[in-house]
CSV table of C-alpha atoms in Angstrom, one decimal:
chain,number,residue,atom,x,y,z
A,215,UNK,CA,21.3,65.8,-198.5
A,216,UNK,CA,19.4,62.4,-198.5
A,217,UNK,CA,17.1,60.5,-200.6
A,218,UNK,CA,15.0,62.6,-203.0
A,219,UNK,CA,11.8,59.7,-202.3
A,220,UNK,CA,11.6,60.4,-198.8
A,221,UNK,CA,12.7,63.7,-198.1
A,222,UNK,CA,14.2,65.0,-194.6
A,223,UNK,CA,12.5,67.6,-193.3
A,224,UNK,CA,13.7,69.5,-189.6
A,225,UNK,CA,12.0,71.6,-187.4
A,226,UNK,CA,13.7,74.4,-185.7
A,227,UNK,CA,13.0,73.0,-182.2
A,228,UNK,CA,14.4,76.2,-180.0
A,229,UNK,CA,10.8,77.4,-178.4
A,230,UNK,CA,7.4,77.1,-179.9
A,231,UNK,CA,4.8,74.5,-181.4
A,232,UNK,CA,7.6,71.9,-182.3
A,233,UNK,CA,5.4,68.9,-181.7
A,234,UNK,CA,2.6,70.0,-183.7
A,235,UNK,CA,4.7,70.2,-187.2
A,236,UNK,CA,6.6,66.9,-186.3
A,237,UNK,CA,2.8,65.3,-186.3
A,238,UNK,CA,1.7,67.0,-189.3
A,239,UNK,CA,5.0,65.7,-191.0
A,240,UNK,CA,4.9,62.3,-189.8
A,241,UNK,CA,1.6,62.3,-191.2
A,242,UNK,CA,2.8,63.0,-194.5
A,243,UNK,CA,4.8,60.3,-194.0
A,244,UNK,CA,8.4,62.1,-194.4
A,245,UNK,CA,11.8,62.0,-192.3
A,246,UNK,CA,11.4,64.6,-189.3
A,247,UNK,CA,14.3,65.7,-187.6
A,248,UNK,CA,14.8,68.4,-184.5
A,249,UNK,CA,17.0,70.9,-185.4
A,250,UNK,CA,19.0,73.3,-182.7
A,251,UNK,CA,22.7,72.7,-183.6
A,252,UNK,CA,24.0,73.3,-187.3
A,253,UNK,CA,25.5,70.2,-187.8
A,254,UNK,CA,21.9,69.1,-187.6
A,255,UNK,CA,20.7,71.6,-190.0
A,256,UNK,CA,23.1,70.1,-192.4
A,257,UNK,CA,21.4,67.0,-191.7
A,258,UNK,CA,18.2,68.1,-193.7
A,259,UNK,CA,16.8,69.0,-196.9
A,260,UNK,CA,14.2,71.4,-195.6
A,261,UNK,CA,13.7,73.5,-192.7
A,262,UNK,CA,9.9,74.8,-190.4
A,263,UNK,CA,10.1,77.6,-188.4
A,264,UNK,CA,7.2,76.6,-186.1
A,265,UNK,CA,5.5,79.5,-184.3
A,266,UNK,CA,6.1,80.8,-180.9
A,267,UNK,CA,7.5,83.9,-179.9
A,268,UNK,CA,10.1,85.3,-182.5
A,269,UNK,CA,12.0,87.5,-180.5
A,270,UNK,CA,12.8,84.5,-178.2
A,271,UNK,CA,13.9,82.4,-181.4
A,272,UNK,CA,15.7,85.3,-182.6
A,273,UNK,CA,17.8,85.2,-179.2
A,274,UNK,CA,18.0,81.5,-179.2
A,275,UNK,CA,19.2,81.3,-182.8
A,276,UNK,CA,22.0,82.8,-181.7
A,277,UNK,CA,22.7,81.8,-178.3
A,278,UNK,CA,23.1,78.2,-180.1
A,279,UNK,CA,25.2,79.2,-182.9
A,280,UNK,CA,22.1,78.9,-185.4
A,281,UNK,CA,21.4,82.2,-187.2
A,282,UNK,CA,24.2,82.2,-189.7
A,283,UNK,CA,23.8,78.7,-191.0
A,284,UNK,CA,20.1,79.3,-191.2
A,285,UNK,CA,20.5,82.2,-193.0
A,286,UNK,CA,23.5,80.4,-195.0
A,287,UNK,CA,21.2,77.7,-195.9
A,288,UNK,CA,18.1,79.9,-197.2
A,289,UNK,CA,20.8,81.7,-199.4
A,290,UNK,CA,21.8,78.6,-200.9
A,291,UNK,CA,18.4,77.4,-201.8
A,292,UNK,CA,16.5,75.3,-198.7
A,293,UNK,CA,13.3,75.4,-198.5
A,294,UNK,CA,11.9,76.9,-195.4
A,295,UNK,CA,8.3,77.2,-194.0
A,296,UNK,CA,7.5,79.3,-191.1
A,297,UNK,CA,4.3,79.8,-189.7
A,298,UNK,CA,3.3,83.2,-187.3
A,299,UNK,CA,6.3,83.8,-185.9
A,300,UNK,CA,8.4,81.9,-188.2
A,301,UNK,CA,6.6,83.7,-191.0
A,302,UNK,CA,8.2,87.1,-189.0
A,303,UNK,CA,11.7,85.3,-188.9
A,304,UNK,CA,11.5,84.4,-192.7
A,305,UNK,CA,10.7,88.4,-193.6
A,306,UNK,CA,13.0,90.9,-194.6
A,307,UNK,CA,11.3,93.5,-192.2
A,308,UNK,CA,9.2,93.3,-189.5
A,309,UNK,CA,7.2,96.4,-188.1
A,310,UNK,CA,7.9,97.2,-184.0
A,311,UNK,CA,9.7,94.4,-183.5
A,312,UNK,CA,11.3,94.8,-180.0
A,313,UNK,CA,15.0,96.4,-179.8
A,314,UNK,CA,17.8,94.6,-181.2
A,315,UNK,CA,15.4,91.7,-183.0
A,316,UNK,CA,16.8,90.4,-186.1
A,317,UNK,CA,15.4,88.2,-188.7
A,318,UNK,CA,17.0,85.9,-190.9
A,319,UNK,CA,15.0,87.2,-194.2
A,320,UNK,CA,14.6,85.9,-197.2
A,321,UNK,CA,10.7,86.9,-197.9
A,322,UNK,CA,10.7,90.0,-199.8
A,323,UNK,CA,7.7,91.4,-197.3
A,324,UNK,CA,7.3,93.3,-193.9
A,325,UNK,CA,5.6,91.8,-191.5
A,326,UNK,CA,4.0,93.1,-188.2
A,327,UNK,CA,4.3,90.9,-185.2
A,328,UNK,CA,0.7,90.9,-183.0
A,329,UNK,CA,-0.9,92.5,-185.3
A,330,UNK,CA,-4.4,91.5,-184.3
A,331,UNK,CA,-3.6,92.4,-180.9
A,332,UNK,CA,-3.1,90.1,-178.0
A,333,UNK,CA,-3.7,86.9,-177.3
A,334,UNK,CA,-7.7,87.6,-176.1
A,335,UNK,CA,-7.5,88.5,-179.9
A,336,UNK,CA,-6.9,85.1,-181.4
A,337,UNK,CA,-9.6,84.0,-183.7
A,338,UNK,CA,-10.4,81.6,-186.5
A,339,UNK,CA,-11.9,82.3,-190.0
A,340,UNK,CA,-12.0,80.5,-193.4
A,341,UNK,CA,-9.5,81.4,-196.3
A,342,UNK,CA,-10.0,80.8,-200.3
A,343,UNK,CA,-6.3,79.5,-201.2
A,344,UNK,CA,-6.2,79.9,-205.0
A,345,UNK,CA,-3.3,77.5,-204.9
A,346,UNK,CA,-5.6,75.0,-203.6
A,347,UNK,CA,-7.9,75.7,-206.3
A,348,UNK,CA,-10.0,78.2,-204.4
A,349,UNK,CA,-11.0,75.5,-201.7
A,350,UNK,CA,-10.9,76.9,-198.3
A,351,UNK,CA,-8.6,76.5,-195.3
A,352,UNK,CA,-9.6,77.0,-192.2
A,353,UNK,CA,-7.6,79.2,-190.7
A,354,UNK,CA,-6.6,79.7,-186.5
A,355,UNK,CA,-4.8,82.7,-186.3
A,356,UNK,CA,-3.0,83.4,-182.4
A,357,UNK,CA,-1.8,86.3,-181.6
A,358,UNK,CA,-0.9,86.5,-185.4
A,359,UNK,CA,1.1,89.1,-187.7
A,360,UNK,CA,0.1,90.4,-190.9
A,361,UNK,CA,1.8,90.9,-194.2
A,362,UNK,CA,1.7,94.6,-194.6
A,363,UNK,CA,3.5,95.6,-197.6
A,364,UNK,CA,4.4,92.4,-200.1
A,365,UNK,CA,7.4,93.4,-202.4
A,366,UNK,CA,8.3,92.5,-206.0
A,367,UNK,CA,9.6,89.0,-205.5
A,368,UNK,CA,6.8,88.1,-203.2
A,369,UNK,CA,4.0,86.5,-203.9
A,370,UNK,CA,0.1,86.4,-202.5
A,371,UNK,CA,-0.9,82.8,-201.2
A,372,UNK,CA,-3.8,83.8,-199.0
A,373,UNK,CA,-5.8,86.9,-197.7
A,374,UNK,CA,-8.2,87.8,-195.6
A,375,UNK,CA,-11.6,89.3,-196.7
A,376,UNK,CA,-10.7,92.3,-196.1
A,377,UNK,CA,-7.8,91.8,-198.3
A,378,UNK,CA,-5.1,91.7,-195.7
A,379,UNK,CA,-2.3,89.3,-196.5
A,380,UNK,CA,-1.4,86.1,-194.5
A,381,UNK,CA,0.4,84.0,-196.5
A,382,UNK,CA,3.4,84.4,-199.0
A,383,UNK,CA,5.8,82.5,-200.6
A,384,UNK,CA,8.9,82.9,-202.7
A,385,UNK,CA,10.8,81.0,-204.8
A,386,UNK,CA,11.3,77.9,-202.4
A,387,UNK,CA,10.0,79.8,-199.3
A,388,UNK,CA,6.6,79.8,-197.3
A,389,UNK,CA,5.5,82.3,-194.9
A,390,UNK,CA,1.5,81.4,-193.0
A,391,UNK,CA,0.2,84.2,-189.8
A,392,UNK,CA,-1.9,81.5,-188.6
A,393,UNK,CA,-1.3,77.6,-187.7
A,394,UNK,CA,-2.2,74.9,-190.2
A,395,UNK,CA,-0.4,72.6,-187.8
A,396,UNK,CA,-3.2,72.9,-185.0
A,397,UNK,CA,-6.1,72.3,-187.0
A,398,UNK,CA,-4.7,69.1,-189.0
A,399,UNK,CA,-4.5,70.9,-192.5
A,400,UNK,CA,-1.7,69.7,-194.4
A,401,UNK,CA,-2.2,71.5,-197.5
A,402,UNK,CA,0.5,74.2,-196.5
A,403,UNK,CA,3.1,71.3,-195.5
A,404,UNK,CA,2.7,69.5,-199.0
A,405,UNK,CA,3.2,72.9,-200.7
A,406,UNK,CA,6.1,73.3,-198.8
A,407,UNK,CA,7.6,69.4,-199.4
A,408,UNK,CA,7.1,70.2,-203.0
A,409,UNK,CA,9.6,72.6,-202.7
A,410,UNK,CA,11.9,70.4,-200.8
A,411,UNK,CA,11.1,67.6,-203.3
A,412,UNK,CA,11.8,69.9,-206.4
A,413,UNK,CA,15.3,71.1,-204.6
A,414,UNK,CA,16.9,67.7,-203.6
């Protein structure tokens, strides 16, 4: 672990929007590593899970010899953000995941990849965030899951109207279905490098 003033922060850089999280994190003007070996995972004080397609990271994480330490490191306390298909790879279920997809938990929830449908299905909308004070967030969601059942540990960060959940946290973890990284909202990354600034 390094410096507690200027934390360290990777990104699981197998497949997905890696660049977009290593902007936002720059931004915020923190240490941004790629991470796709585990020495390099021991290299940080928090971890992203950027979206993509989590059956792909799922193979990948272990095709590079990355699923135990990740799961290793969540169990030992570090922090972890993952947004739509990371938010899947953070849950302790997921809902018709294809055969043999594993996850590397950690979110007391079950999540359901594609839940809107495909990607003709993406769309945007505006979330109240009662952790931001009620302001709102607006919100791109592609070819998103949903949060369908939220267990005890679990808590509500953000729903939909309707009521439907898309954001969730727990203890030092931070699940999003849709992609604060594309829009340039930072709010979700500063709530997560609170967490890596309170575990250092």
């Amino acid at each position: 672990m390094v410096s507690t003033t200027r934390p360290h922060v990777g990104v699981l850089a197998l497949q997905g929007d890696v660049r977009e999280h290593v902007a936002v994190l720059r931004s915020l003007e923190v240490e941004v590593s790629l991470v796709r070996r585990p020495e390099e995972l021991a290299a940080v004080d928090g971890l992203v899970i950027p979206g993509g397609e989590s059956s792909v990271i799922d193979k990948l994480s272990r095709a590079f010899g990355m699923r135990e330490p990740i799961i290793a490191a969540r169990k030992s306390g570090m922090p972890m953000y993952g947004t739509c298909a990371g938010l899947i790879l953070l849950a302790d279920d997921i809902v018709d995941g294809i055969e043999g997809q594993q996850t590397f938990g950690g979110l007391d929830v079950v999540v359901r990849r594609n839940a809107f449908g495909s990607q003709v299905d993406s769309f945007e909308t505006e979330l109240i965030v009662p952790a931001f004070d009620d302001q709102t967030v607006h919100a791109v969601f592609i070819r998103a899951p949903l949060v369908e059942q939220v267990g005890e540990r679990a808590e509500v960060v953000a729903s939909l109207d309707d009521g439907r959940v898309v954001a969730v946290r727990q203890g030092a973890l931070l699940g999003t279905s849709f992609h604060p990284e594309v829009t340039g909202e930072t709010r979700f990354h500063e709530l997560f490098l609170q967490a890596v600034r309170a575990a250092a």
